[in-house]
Amino acid sequence: MSSSYIAFSVPDIGEEEIAEVVATLRSGWLTTGERTAQFEREFREYTAAERALAVSSCTAGLHLALAALRLKRGDEVITTPLTFCATITAILHAGATPVLADVDEDGNLCPDSVRDRVTRKTRAILPVHLAGLPCDMDRIWQLARERGLAVVEDAAHAVGASYRGTPIGASSAPSDAVAFSFYATKNLTTGEGGMVTTGRADLYERMRMLALHGISKDAWNRYAREGSWFYDVVEPGFKYNLPDLLSGIGLHQLRRLESFIAARRNIVELYRELLGDIDELELPRERPDRRHAWHLFCIRLRLERLNLDRAEFIERLRHRGVGASVHFIPIPLLSFFQPWAALSRNACPRALALYPRLVSLPLHPRLTADEVRRVAAITKQILLRARRAKRTYAPCA
Ligand SMILES: *Cc1c(COP(=O)(O)O)cnc(C)c1O
């Protein structure tokens, strides 16, 4: 058995990406320009979105979308506790109050639980497509329509996923905006980066203005005769643009994305074949009406059958040369959010019960079949050794 470490996630950067970065460096234009415009065009085409804005991160994209919706202090945004902290901080930075609903059996935002949380103050719903499996969107959209709410999707894991035949991010879907992440571990990476898609012209124009200091393009045009040095600022904006240096990487990653997802899917199939017969764990489910982007392969330990806990399991994996992770530490367990999350209306018992069981195994396009077999064999050994003795009951007299 090889002793080399199997990393949880490794970016798949090809020669095209490297050559594009070098060409950009030599071009004399490093910041947002023609390569970013091209990346936005191709991303629009891939997701069937009418508009796409390249941004510096998914966090920036979520913040921009919520800011563009003009949320006021006291407005509420309902989201999931099983997410990265950025989902919540984006809501806070937009000036609104996050409200936690609970999760469904996939670990995704549960529509029934969202319905319970809606009040007169609710303005938006923010679903997160955990691991790359789309949420139950029809029921979320229906609720949003009934109650006049906006929907902003955190699609950090879901580039390439689709729901009932429609790509996540498509403008034929009723969401107001969809934010994607190109962080180093994500399905498509530019190192750091993101994209927001929307079908709404007003939202797009406002996001574009806010993404670049609040500089008004209209004012720019109006005063163009003043000369190219003139600009006007109509709001205190942010600095959220994606530079050409990174968009060039994104262009090639996007062209390779389908092959990445196919490779991820093959690895998942192999994991299923090798781990399917172990009673001590549950494998992630697929849904026939959704295309899973397979960003993460999250297994669930059956702790009642084991005499080890999740931390110990991950430590044993690490000791045997396998990197693993957890997605996610529920928001109520993070210090900053604790006092607020302790409010009874933010209660999410299902997410908290799921958390101690969650382990994400290595999944990335460069993982070889041999490495997957090694991860599966080690996982199996650890679990079988930690198997709790079956209780036997004496028959009734
Ligand atoms: C990675 C991630 C983000 C943040 O993405 P960035 O591009 O790093 O800002 C947001 N939400 C979820 C669920 C994530 O996994």
mmCIF file of C-alpha atoms and ligand atoms in Angstrom:
data_model
loop_
_atom_site.group_PDB
_atom_site.id
_atom_site.type_symbol
_atom_site.label_atom_id
_atom_site.label_comp_id
_atom_site.label_asym_id
_atom_site.label_seq_id
_atom_site.Cartn_x
_atom_site.Cartn_y
_atom_site.Cartn_z
ATOM 1 C CA MET A 1 0.000 0.000 0.000
ATOM 2 C CA SER A 2 1.362 3.409 -0.958
ATOM 3 C CA SER A 3 2.093 5.718 1.944
ATOM 4 C CA SER A 4 1.371 8.974 0.077
ATOM 5 C CA TYR A 5 -1.271 11.196 1.625
ATOM 6 C CA ILE A 6 -4.667 11.373 -0.110
ATOM 7 C CA ALA A 7 -5.796 14.988 0.148
ATOM 8 C CA PHE A 8 -9.429 15.879 0.732
ATOM 9 C CA SER A 9 -9.444 18.248 -2.251
ATOM 10 C CA VAL A 10 -6.910 19.265 -4.928
ATOM 11 C CA PRO A 11 -7.589 21.814 -7.705
ATOM 12 C CA ASP A 12 -7.331 20.495 -11.269
ATOM 13 C CA ILE A 13 -5.342 23.234 -13.033
ATOM 14 C CA GLY A 14 -4.316 22.414 -16.604
ATOM 15 C CA GLU A 15 -1.742 23.840 -19.000
ATOM 16 C CA GLU A 16 -4.433 25.996 -20.673
ATOM 17 C CA GLU A 17 -5.142 27.790 -17.394
ATOM 18 C CA ILE A 18 -1.419 28.354 -16.804
ATOM 19 C CA ALA A 19 -0.853 29.647 -20.361
ATOM 20 C CA GLU A 20 -3.844 31.996 -20.023
ATOM 21 C CA VAL A 21 -2.469 33.524 -16.823
ATOM 22 C CA VAL A 22 0.910 34.070 -18.501
ATOM 23 C CA ALA A 23 -0.786 35.585 -21.574
ATOM 24 C CA THR A 24 -2.816 37.887 -19.332
ATOM 25 C CA LEU A 25 0.320 38.990 -17.474
ATOM 26 C CA ARG A 26 1.984 39.774 -20.809
ATOM 27 C CA SER A 27 -1.100 41.564 -22.178
ATOM 28 C CA GLY A 28 -0.749 44.658 -20.038
ATOM 29 C CA TRP A 29 -4.369 44.343 -18.791
ATOM 30 C CA LEU A 30 -4.647 42.605 -15.408
ATOM 31 C CA THR A 31 -7.892 43.815 -13.874
ATOM 32 C CA THR A 32 -11.498 43.425 -15.065
ATOM 33 C CA GLY A 33 -11.667 43.642 -18.851
ATOM 34 C CA GLU A 34 -12.172 41.533 -21.983
ATOM 35 C CA ARG A 35 -11.346 38.142 -20.377
ATOM 36 C CA THR A 36 -13.878 38.771 -17.619
ATOM 37 C CA ALA A 37 -16.514 39.785 -20.198
ATOM 38 C CA GLN A 38 -15.797 36.555 -22.106
ATOM 39 C CA PHE A 39 -16.026 34.479 -18.901
ATOM 40 C CA GLU A 40 -19.387 36.094 -18.100
ATOM 41 C CA ARG A 41 -20.654 35.382 -21.636
ATOM 42 C CA GLU A 42 -19.657 31.709 -21.505
ATOM 43 C CA PHE A 43 -21.017 31.326 -17.969
ATOM 44 C CA ARG A 44 -24.342 32.795 -19.088
ATOM 45 C CA GLU A 45 -24.458 30.292 -21.890
ATOM 46 C CA TYR A 46 -23.571 27.354 -19.616
ATOM 47 C CA THR A 47 -26.207 28.195 -16.989
ATOM 48 C CA ALA A 48 -28.845 29.610 -19.407
ATOM 49 C CA ALA A 49 -28.766 32.886 -17.454
ATOM 50 C CA GLU A 50 -29.737 36.188 -19.037
ATOM 51 C CA ARG A 51 -27.175 38.092 -16.983
ATOM 52 C CA ALA A 52 -24.023 37.126 -15.130
ATOM 53 C CA LEU A 53 -21.711 39.318 -13.068
ATOM 54 C CA ALA A 54 -18.217 38.035 -12.228
ATOM 55 C CA VAL A 55 -17.303 38.896 -8.635
ATOM 56 C CA SER A 56 -14.414 38.379 -6.240
ATOM 57 C CA SER A 57 -16.175 35.624 -4.244
ATOM 58 C CA CYS A 58 -19.503 33.910 -3.629
ATOM 59 C CA THR A 59 -19.655 35.803 -0.344
ATOM 60 C CA ALA A 60 -19.413 39.060 -2.324
ATOM 61 C CA GLY A 61 -22.088 37.790 -4.721
ATOM 62 C CA LEU A 62 -24.515 36.963 -1.897
ATOM 63 C CA HIS A 63 -23.846 40.325 -0.240
ATOM 64 C CA LEU A 64 -24.379 42.186 -3.539
ATOM 65 C CA ALA A 65 -27.616 40.349 -4.347
ATOM 66 C CA LEU A 66 -29.052 41.058 -0.880
ATOM 67 C CA ALA A 67 -27.838 44.681 -0.947
ATOM 68 C CA ALA A 68 -29.354 45.131 -4.413
ATOM 69 C CA LEU A 69 -32.703 43.931 -3.022
ATOM 70 C CA ARG A 70 -32.565 46.992 -0.691
ATOM 71 C CA LEU A 71 -33.155 45.071 2.527
ATOM 72 C CA LYS A 72 -33.846 47.310 5.508
ATOM 73 C CA ARG A 73 -32.822 46.892 9.143
ATOM 74 C CA GLY A 74 -35.276 44.458 10.717
ATOM 75 C CA ASP A 75 -36.011 42.627 7.452
ATOM 76 C CA GLU A 76 -35.635 38.881 7.814
ATOM 77 C CA VAL A 77 -33.939 36.366 5.513
ATOM 78 C CA ILE A 78 -34.641 32.684 6.163
ATOM 79 C CA THR A 79 -31.781 30.274 5.556
ATOM 80 C CA THR A 80 -30.228 26.979 6.628
ATOM 81 C CA PRO A 81 -28.051 26.243 9.675
ATOM 82 C CA LEU A 82 -26.031 23.649 7.714
ATOM 83 C CA THR A 83 -23.909 26.060 5.694
ATOM 84 C CA PHE A 84 -20.671 28.014 5.663
ATOM 85 C CA CYS A 85 -20.652 31.100 7.901
ATOM 86 C CA ALA A 86 -20.500 33.379 4.806
ATOM 87 C CA THR A 87 -24.187 32.684 4.054
ATOM 88 C CA ILE A 88 -25.119 34.260 7.390
ATOM 89 C CA THR A 89 -22.589 37.107 7.411
ATOM 90 C CA ALA A 90 -23.745 38.186 3.923
ATOM 91 C CA ILE A 91 -27.257 38.645 5.369
ATOM 92 C CA LEU A 92 -25.899 40.574 8.361
ATOM 93 C CA HIS A 93 -23.708 42.835 6.189
ATOM 94 C CA ALA A 94 -26.737 43.585 3.991
ATOM 95 C CA GLY A 95 -28.341 44.975 7.170
ATOM 96 C CA ALA A 96 -30.965 42.238 7.588
ATOM 97 C CA THR A 97 -31.637 39.618 10.266
ATOM 98 C CA PRO A 98 -30.921 35.973 9.437
ATOM 99 C CA VAL A 99 -33.509 33.436 10.592
ATOM 100 C CA LEU A 100 -32.598 29.760 10.708
ATOM 101 C CA ALA A 101 -34.974 27.075 9.484
ATOM 102 C CA ASP A 102 -34.217 23.362 9.874
ATOM 103 C CA VAL A 103 -32.928 20.870 7.294
ATOM 104 C CA ASP A 104 -34.639 18.039 5.402
ATOM 105 C CA GLU A 105 -33.325 14.479 5.066
ATOM 106 C CA ASP A 106 -30.788 15.608 2.429
ATOM 107 C CA GLY A 107 -29.408 18.209 4.831
ATOM 108 C CA ASN A 108 -30.900 20.904 2.578
ATOM 109 C CA LEU A 109 -33.205 23.754 3.635
ATOM 110 C CA CYS A 110 -36.584 22.201 4.571
ATOM 111 C CA PRO A 111 -39.498 24.050 2.873
ATOM 112 C CA ASP A 112 -41.979 23.173 5.677
ATOM 113 C CA SER A 113 -39.619 24.581 8.257
ATOM 114 C CA VAL A 114 -39.190 27.755 6.160
ATOM 115 C CA ARG A 115 -42.978 28.134 6.029
ATOM 116 C CA ASP A 116 -43.090 27.989 9.854
ATOM 117 C CA ARG A 117 -40.553 30.823 10.078
ATOM 118 C CA VAL A 118 -42.219 33.304 7.709
ATOM 119 C CA THR A 119 -43.452 36.478 9.443
ATOM 120 C CA ARG A 120 -44.500 39.943 8.261
ATOM 121 C CA LYS A 121 -40.825 40.900 8.407
ATOM 122 C CA THR A 122 -39.619 38.141 6.057
ATOM 123 C CA ARG A 123 -38.209 39.491 2.800
ATOM 124 C CA ALA A 124 -36.204 36.649 1.302
ATOM 125 C CA ILE A 125 -35.373 32.937 1.381
ATOM 126 C CA LEU A 126 -31.748 31.861 0.942
ATOM 127 C CA PRO A 127 -31.426 28.148 0.099
ATOM 128 C CA VAL A 128 -27.984 26.478 -0.079
ATOM 129 C CA HIS A 129 -27.564 23.477 -2.410
ATOM 130 C CA LEU A 130 -25.555 21.393 0.040
ATOM 131 C CA ALA A 131 -22.791 19.245 -1.511
ATOM 132 C CA GLY A 132 -24.151 20.082 -4.991
ATOM 133 C CA LEU A 133 -27.620 18.544 -4.600
ATOM 134 C CA PRO A 134 -30.293 21.158 -5.425
ATOM 135 C CA CYS A 135 -32.853 21.998 -2.727
ATOM 136 C CA ASP A 136 -36.579 21.275 -3.096
ATOM 137 C CA MET A 137 -36.917 24.484 -5.154
ATOM 138 C CA ASP A 138 -40.506 24.147 -6.399
ATOM 139 C CA ARG A 139 -41.825 24.300 -2.840
ATOM 140 C CA ILE A 140 -39.486 27.163 -1.950
ATOM 141 C CA TRP A 141 -40.552 29.123 -5.057
ATOM 142 C CA GLN A 142 -44.222 28.424 -4.354
ATOM 143 C CA LEU A 143 -43.887 29.761 -0.809
ATOM 144 C CA ALA A 144 -41.975 32.805 -2.083
ATOM 145 C CA ARG A 145 -44.718 33.506 -4.630
ATOM 146 C CA GLU A 146 -47.498 33.146 -2.042
ATOM 147 C CA ARG A 147 -45.797 35.464 0.426
ATOM 148 C CA GLY A 148 -44.137 37.898 -1.992
ATOM 149 C CA LEU A 149 -40.591 36.934 -0.988
ATOM 150 C CA ALA A 150 -37.328 37.167 -2.919
ATOM 151 C CA VAL A 151 -35.202 34.031 -3.432
ATOM 152 C CA VAL A 152 -31.398 34.237 -3.509
ATOM 153 C CA GLU A 153 -29.616 30.894 -3.971
ATOM 154 C CA ASP A 154 -26.230 30.089 -2.455
ATOM 155 C CA ALA A 155 -24.956 27.833 -5.261
ATOM 156 C CA ALA A 156 -21.364 27.713 -3.976
ATOM 157 C CA HIS A 157 -21.443 23.892 -4.395
ATOM 158 C CA ALA A 158 -23.806 23.709 -7.337
ATOM 159 C CA VAL A 159 -22.181 24.934 -10.542
ATOM 160 C CA GLY A 160 -23.239 22.300 -13.099
ATOM 161 C CA ALA A 161 -26.191 21.049 -11.036
ATOM 162 C CA SER A 162 -29.743 21.205 -12.356
ATOM 163 C CA TYR A 163 -33.244 21.027 -10.979
ATOM 164 C CA ARG A 164 -36.016 19.371 -13.026
ATOM 165 C CA GLY A 165 -33.966 19.805 -16.192
ATOM 166 C CA THR A 166 -33.125 23.480 -15.618
ATOM 167 C CA PRO A 167 -29.531 24.455 -14.761
ATOM 168 C CA ILE A 168 -28.983 26.102 -11.378
ATOM 169 C CA GLY A 169 -28.577 29.790 -12.225
ATOM 170 C CA ALA A 170 -30.901 29.749 -15.256
ATOM 171 C CA SER A 171 -33.102 32.792 -15.735
ATOM 172 C CA SER A 172 -36.174 30.684 -16.570
ATOM 173 C CA ALA A 173 -36.218 29.710 -12.864
ATOM 174 C CA PRO A 174 -38.072 32.079 -10.501
ATOM 175 C CA SER A 175 -35.114 32.951 -8.216
ATOM 176 C CA ASP A 176 -34.015 36.589 -8.093
ATOM 177 C CA ALA A 177 -30.277 35.874 -8.000
ATOM 178 C CA VAL A 178 -27.940 32.867 -7.765
ATOM 179 C CA ALA A 179 -24.383 33.139 -6.374
ATOM 180 C CA PHE A 180 -21.590 30.697 -7.315
ATOM 181 C CA SER A 181 -18.140 30.209 -5.743
ATOM 182 C CA PHE A 182 -14.821 29.681 -7.537
ATOM 183 C CA TYR A 183 -12.858 29.214 -4.311
ATOM 184 C CA ALA A 184 -9.870 26.835 -4.518
ATOM 185 C CA THR A 185 -11.785 23.731 -3.396
ATOM 186 C CA LYS A 186 -14.931 24.259 -5.475
ATOM 187 C CA ASN A 187 -15.966 22.370 -8.648
ATOM 188 C CA LEU A 188 -14.719 25.239 -10.834
ATOM 189 C CA THR A 189 -11.919 27.357 -9.390
ATOM 190 C CA THR A 190 -10.165 30.632 -10.119
ATOM 191 C CA GLY A 191 -8.325 30.469 -6.765
ATOM 192 C CA GLU A 192 -10.748 33.042 -5.407
ATOM 193 C CA GLY A 193 -13.774 34.267 -7.296
ATOM 194 C CA GLY A 194 -17.486 33.976 -7.919
ATOM 195 C CA MET A 195 -20.387 34.770 -10.235
ATOM 196 C CA VAL A 196 -23.933 36.033 -9.694
ATOM 197 C CA THR A 197 -26.607 35.270 -12.267
ATOM 198 C CA THR A 198 -29.990 36.949 -12.500
ATOM 199 C CA GLY A 199 -32.859 37.343 -14.918
ATOM 200 C CA ARG A 200 -33.702 40.776 -13.492
ATOM 201 C CA ALA A 201 -32.238 43.751 -15.375
ATOM 202 C CA ASP A 202 -32.782 46.104 -12.402
ATOM 203 C CA LEU A 203 -30.987 43.786 -9.986
ATOM 204 C CA TYR A 204 -28.108 43.265 -12.416
ATOM 205 C CA GLU A 205 -27.557 46.999 -12.986
ATOM 206 C CA ARG A 206 -27.636 47.659 -9.267
ATOM 207 C CA MET A 207 -25.271 44.778 -8.444
ATOM 208 C CA ARG A 208 -22.852 45.991 -11.127
ATOM 209 C CA MET A 209 -22.919 49.506 -9.746
ATOM 210 C CA LEU A 210 -22.451 48.342 -6.138
ATOM 211 C CA ALA A 211 -19.653 45.932 -7.128
ATOM 212 C CA LEU A 212 -17.495 48.848 -8.305
ATOM 213 C CA HIS A 213 -17.594 51.544 -5.614
ATOM 214 C CA GLY A 214 -21.150 52.671 -6.412
ATOM 215 C CA ILE A 215 -19.897 54.368 -9.545
ATOM 216 C CA SER A 216 -22.878 55.120 -11.764
ATOM 217 C CA LYS A 217 -22.547 54.069 -15.372
ATOM 218 C CA ASP A 218 -25.412 56.409 -16.276
ATOM 219 C CA ALA A 219 -23.551 59.352 -14.806
ATOM 220 C CA TRP A 220 -20.459 58.169 -16.636
ATOM 221 C CA ASN A 221 -22.325 58.201 -19.946
ATOM 222 C CA ARG A 222 -24.051 61.474 -19.218
ATOM 223 C CA TYR A 223 -20.794 63.256 -18.566
ATOM 224 C CA ALA A 224 -18.727 61.359 -21.110
ATOM 225 C CA ARG A 225 -18.110 64.577 -22.996
ATOM 226 C CA GLU A 226 -16.290 65.814 -19.874
ATOM 227 C CA GLY A 227 -13.579 63.307 -20.743
ATOM 228 C CA SER A 228 -12.550 59.768 -19.754
ATOM 229 C CA TRP A 229 -11.332 60.952 -16.340
ATOM 230 C CA PHE A 230 -14.835 61.769 -15.120
ATOM 231 C CA TYR A 231 -16.981 59.539 -12.907
ATOM 232 C CA ASP A 232 -19.730 59.966 -10.371
ATOM 233 C CA VAL A 233 -20.489 57.962 -7.222
ATOM 234 C CA VAL A 234 -24.161 57.639 -6.339
ATOM 235 C CA GLU A 235 -23.894 55.220 -3.360
ATOM 236 C CA PRO A 236 -21.198 53.862 -1.055
ATOM 237 C CA GLY A 237 -20.430 50.670 -2.995
ATOM 238 C CA PHE A 238 -17.971 47.817 -2.587
ATOM 239 C CA LYS A 239 -14.917 46.486 -4.447
ATOM 240 C CA TYR A 240 -16.108 43.105 -5.638
ATOM 241 C CA ASN A 241 -14.946 42.836 -9.289
ATOM 242 C CA LEU A 242 -13.117 39.770 -10.658
ATOM 243 C CA PRO A 243 -9.836 40.595 -12.451
ATOM 244 C CA ASP A 244 -8.922 39.231 -15.908
ATOM 245 C CA LEU A 245 -5.984 37.443 -14.313
ATOM 246 C CA LEU A 246 -8.504 35.140 -12.571
ATOM 247 C CA SER A 247 -11.249 35.182 -15.225
ATOM 248 C CA GLY A 248 -8.727 33.672 -17.660
ATOM 249 C CA ILE A 249 -8.423 30.661 -15.349
ATOM 250 C CA GLY A 250 -12.212 30.508 -15.050
ATOM 251 C CA LEU A 251 -12.697 30.422 -18.832
ATOM 252 C CA HIS A 252 -10.696 27.203 -19.157
ATOM 253 C CA GLN A 253 -12.113 25.688 -15.969
ATOM 254 C CA LEU A 254 -15.624 26.296 -17.317
ATOM 255 C CA ARG A 255 -14.767 24.592 -20.621
ATOM 256 C CA ARG A 256 -13.541 21.568 -18.618
ATOM 257 C CA LEU A 257 -16.352 21.617 -16.037
ATOM 258 C CA GLU A 258 -18.458 18.842 -17.613
ATOM 259 C CA SER A 259 -15.433 16.523 -17.604
ATOM 260 C CA PHE A 260 -14.768 17.428 -13.943
ATOM 261 C CA ILE A 261 -18.340 16.570 -12.987
ATOM 262 C CA ALA A 262 -18.191 13.301 -14.958
ATOM 263 C CA ALA A 263 -14.973 12.375 -13.112
ATOM 264 C CA ARG A 264 -16.569 13.250 -9.771
ATOM 265 C CA ARG A 265 -19.620 11.155 -10.641
ATOM 266 C CA ASN A 266 -17.442 8.146 -11.536
ATOM 267 C CA ILE A 267 -15.663 8.411 -8.196
ATOM 268 C CA VAL A 268 -19.005 8.562 -6.393
ATOM 269 C CA GLU A 269 -20.160 5.415 -8.247
ATOM 270 C CA LEU A 270 -16.983 3.621 -7.198
ATOM 271 C CA TYR A 271 -17.418 4.730 -3.572
ATOM 272 C CA ARG A 272 -20.998 3.415 -3.699
ATOM 273 C CA GLU A 273 -19.848 0.065 -5.022
ATOM 274 C CA LEU A 274 -17.140 -0.249 -2.347
ATOM 275 C CA LEU A 275 -18.981 1.190 0.666
ATOM 276 C CA GLY A 276 -22.571 0.213 -0.114
ATOM 277 C CA ASP A 277 -22.606 -2.878 2.092
ATOM 278 C CA ILE A 278 -21.412 -1.318 5.345
ATOM 279 C CA ASP A 279 -24.194 -1.063 7.927
ATOM 280 C CA GLU A 280 -22.204 1.409 10.004
ATOM 281 C CA LEU A 281 -22.646 4.241 7.526
ATOM 282 C CA GLU A 282 -25.181 5.857 5.215
ATOM 283 C CA LEU A 283 -24.242 7.088 1.743
ATOM 284 C CA PRO A 284 -25.555 10.342 0.228
ATOM 285 C CA ARG A 285 -28.739 10.080 -1.817
ATOM 286 C CA GLU A 286 -29.501 11.295 -5.304
ATOM 287 C CA ARG A 287 -32.858 12.581 -6.486
ATOM 288 C CA PRO A 288 -34.209 11.454 -9.865
ATOM 289 C CA ASP A 289 -35.453 14.979 -10.715
ATOM 290 C CA ARG A 290 -32.110 16.700 -9.974
ATOM 291 C CA ARG A 291 -28.596 16.612 -11.339
ATOM 292 C CA HIS A 292 -26.110 16.423 -8.467
ATOM 293 C CA ALA A 293 -22.890 18.425 -9.078
ATOM 294 C CA TRP A 294 -21.026 16.154 -6.637
ATOM 295 C CA HIS A 295 -18.991 18.865 -5.023
ATOM 296 C CA LEU A 296 -18.841 16.819 -1.821
ATOM 297 C CA PHE A 297 -19.281 13.169 -0.858
ATOM 298 C CA CYS A 298 -20.769 13.379 2.642
ATOM 299 C CA ILE A 299 -21.279 10.090 4.434
ATOM 300 C CA ARG A 300 -23.185 9.729 7.708
ATOM 301 C CA LEU A 301 -21.910 7.516 10.511
ATOM 302 C CA ARG A 302 -24.388 5.295 12.318
ATOM 303 C CA LEU A 303 -22.999 6.202 15.702
ATOM 304 C CA GLU A 304 -25.346 3.881 17.601
ATOM 305 C CA ARG A 305 -23.563 0.938 15.935
ATOM 306 C CA LEU A 306 -20.052 2.228 16.622
ATOM 307 C CA ASN A 307 -17.843 2.663 19.641
ATOM 308 C CA LEU A 308 -16.017 5.660 18.200
ATOM 309 C CA ASP A 309 -17.143 9.183 17.472
ATOM 310 C CA ARG A 310 -16.722 11.298 14.339
ATOM 311 C CA ALA A 311 -13.609 13.148 15.590
ATOM 312 C CA GLU A 312 -11.919 9.829 16.307
ATOM 313 C CA PHE A 313 -12.959 8.441 12.914
ATOM 314 C CA ILE A 314 -11.450 11.450 11.104
ATOM 315 C CA GLU A 315 -8.307 11.217 13.234
ATOM 316 C CA ARG A 316 -7.898 7.522 12.302
ATOM 317 C CA LEU A 317 -8.382 8.382 8.622
ATOM 318 C CA ARG A 318 -5.720 11.086 8.910
ATOM 319 C CA HIS A 319 -3.381 8.679 10.700
ATOM 320 C CA ARG A 320 -3.764 6.254 7.769
ATOM 321 C CA GLY A 321 -3.108 9.026 5.226
ATOM 322 C CA VAL A 322 -6.605 10.118 4.226
ATOM 323 C CA GLY A 323 -7.840 13.709 4.465
ATOM 324 C CA ALA A 324 -11.483 14.217 5.461
ATOM 325 C CA SER A 325 -13.633 17.162 6.460
ATOM 326 C CA VAL A 326 -17.054 18.108 7.888
ATOM 327 C CA HIS A 327 -19.771 20.095 6.070
ATOM 328 C CA PHE A 328 -20.759 21.935 8.067
ATOM 329 C CA ILE A 329 -20.444 22.859 11.722
ATOM 330 C CA PRO A 330 -24.028 24.098 12.229
ATOM 331 C CA ILE A 331 -24.243 27.875 12.578
ATOM 332 C CA PRO A 332 -25.650 27.733 16.176
ATOM 333 C CA LEU A 333 -22.416 26.096 17.367
ATOM 334 C CA LEU A 334 -20.180 29.013 16.252
ATOM 335 C CA SER A 335 -19.495 31.461 19.102
ATOM 336 C CA PHE A 336 -20.475 34.655 17.358
ATOM 337 C CA PHE A 337 -23.879 33.305 16.307
ATOM 338 C CA GLN A 338 -24.648 31.425 19.546
ATOM 339 C CA PRO A 339 -26.711 34.025 21.455
ATOM 340 C CA TRP A 340 -28.849 34.781 18.407
ATOM 341 C CA ALA A 341 -29.160 31.148 17.311
ATOM 342 C CA ALA A 342 -30.288 30.172 20.810
ATOM 343 C CA LEU A 343 -33.582 32.049 20.255
ATOM 344 C CA SER A 344 -36.382 29.504 20.048
ATOM 345 C CA ARG A 345 -37.425 30.636 16.552
ATOM 346 C CA ASN A 346 -33.996 29.639 15.217
ATOM 347 C CA ALA A 347 -34.228 26.109 16.658
ATOM 348 C CA CYS A 348 -32.902 23.471 14.250
ATOM 349 C CA PRO A 349 -32.822 20.122 16.092
ATOM 350 C CA ARG A 350 -32.503 18.029 12.909
ATOM 351 C CA ALA A 351 -29.352 19.888 11.785
ATOM 352 C CA LEU A 352 -27.834 19.565 15.251
ATOM 353 C CA ALA A 353 -28.619 15.832 15.380
ATOM 354 C CA LEU A 354 -27.106 15.278 11.945
ATOM 355 C CA TYR A 355 -23.891 17.155 12.669
ATOM 356 C CA PRO A 356 -22.047 14.546 14.842
ATOM 357 C CA ARG A 357 -22.545 11.964 12.057
ATOM 358 C CA LEU A 358 -21.231 13.987 9.102
ATOM 359 C CA VAL A 359 -17.935 13.193 7.365
ATOM 360 C CA SER A 360 -16.884 14.322 3.873
ATOM 361 C CA LEU A 361 -14.521 11.898 2.119
ATOM 362 C CA PRO A 362 -11.967 12.958 -0.551
ATOM 363 C CA LEU A 363 -13.635 13.892 -3.846
ATOM 364 C CA HIS A 364 -11.930 15.733 -6.701
ATOM 365 C CA PRO A 365 -11.311 15.013 -10.406
ATOM 366 C CA ARG A 366 -7.663 14.033 -9.935
ATOM 367 C CA LEU A 367 -8.461 11.270 -7.456
ATOM 368 C CA THR A 368 -7.491 7.935 -9.064
ATOM 369 C CA ALA A 369 -9.520 4.735 -8.831
ATOM 370 C CA ASP A 370 -6.685 3.223 -6.773
ATOM 371 C CA GLU A 371 -6.864 6.093 -4.319
ATOM 372 C CA VAL A 372 -10.649 5.728 -4.037
ATOM 373 C CA ARG A 373 -10.161 2.000 -3.331
ATOM 374 C CA ARG A 374 -7.614 2.858 -0.647
ATOM 375 C CA VAL A 375 -9.931 5.403 0.996
ATOM 376 C CA ALA A 376 -12.808 2.901 0.913
ATOM 377 C CA ALA A 377 -10.695 0.046 2.301
ATOM 378 C CA ILE A 378 -9.360 2.196 5.157
ATOM 379 C CA THR A 379 -12.852 3.527 5.920
ATOM 380 C CA LYS A 380 -14.186 -0.012 6.014
ATOM 381 C CA GLN A 381 -11.401 -1.278 8.294
ATOM 382 C CA ILE A 382 -11.829 1.560 10.772
ATOM 383 C CA LEU A 383 -15.593 1.085 10.927
ATOM 384 C CA LEU A 384 -15.523 -2.709 11.185
ATOM 385 C CA ARG A 385 -12.996 -2.550 14.018
ATOM 386 C CA ALA A 386 -15.207 -0.049 15.836
ATOM 387 C CA ARG A 387 -18.336 -2.131 15.376
ATOM 388 C CA ARG A 388 -20.345 -2.332 18.543
ATOM 389 C CA ALA A 389 -21.236 -5.866 19.623
ATOM 390 C CA LYS A 390 -24.793 -6.736 18.591
ATOM 391 C CA ARG A 391 -27.139 -6.914 21.511
ATOM 392 C CA THR A 392 -28.789 -10.300 21.862
ATOM 393 C CA TYR A 393 -32.122 -10.653 23.587
ATOM 394 C CA ALA A 394 -33.142 -13.656 25.561
ATOM 395 C CA PRO A 395 -36.288 -15.194 24.111
ATOM 396 C CA CYS A 396 -39.454 -14.825 26.188
ATOM 397 C CA ALA A 397 -40.190 -17.771 28.394
HETATM 398 C C1 LIG B 1 -17.444 28.198 -0.168
HETATM 399 C C2 LIG B 1 -18.798 28.613 0.277
HETATM 400 C C3 LIG B 1 -19.190 29.958 0.320
HETATM 401 C C4 LIG B 1 -18.223 31.081 0.131
HETATM 402 O O1 LIG B 1 -17.627 31.098 -1.098
HETATM 403 P P1 LIG B 1 -16.450 32.146 -1.362
HETATM 404 O O2 LIG B 1 -16.311 32.162 -2.837
HETATM 405 O O3 LIG B 1 -15.240 31.622 -0.656
HETATM 406 O O4 LIG B 1 -16.894 33.461 -0.809
HETATM 407 C C5 LIG B 1 -20.498 30.265 0.605
HETATM 408 N N1 LIG B 1 -21.397 29.304 0.877
HETATM 409 C C6 LIG B 1 -21.056 28.009 0.885
HETATM 410 C C7 LIG B 1 -22.110 26.986 1.183
HETATM 411 C C8 LIG B 1 -19.740 27.618 0.615
HETATM 412 O O5 LIG B 1 -19.405 26.323 0.666
#
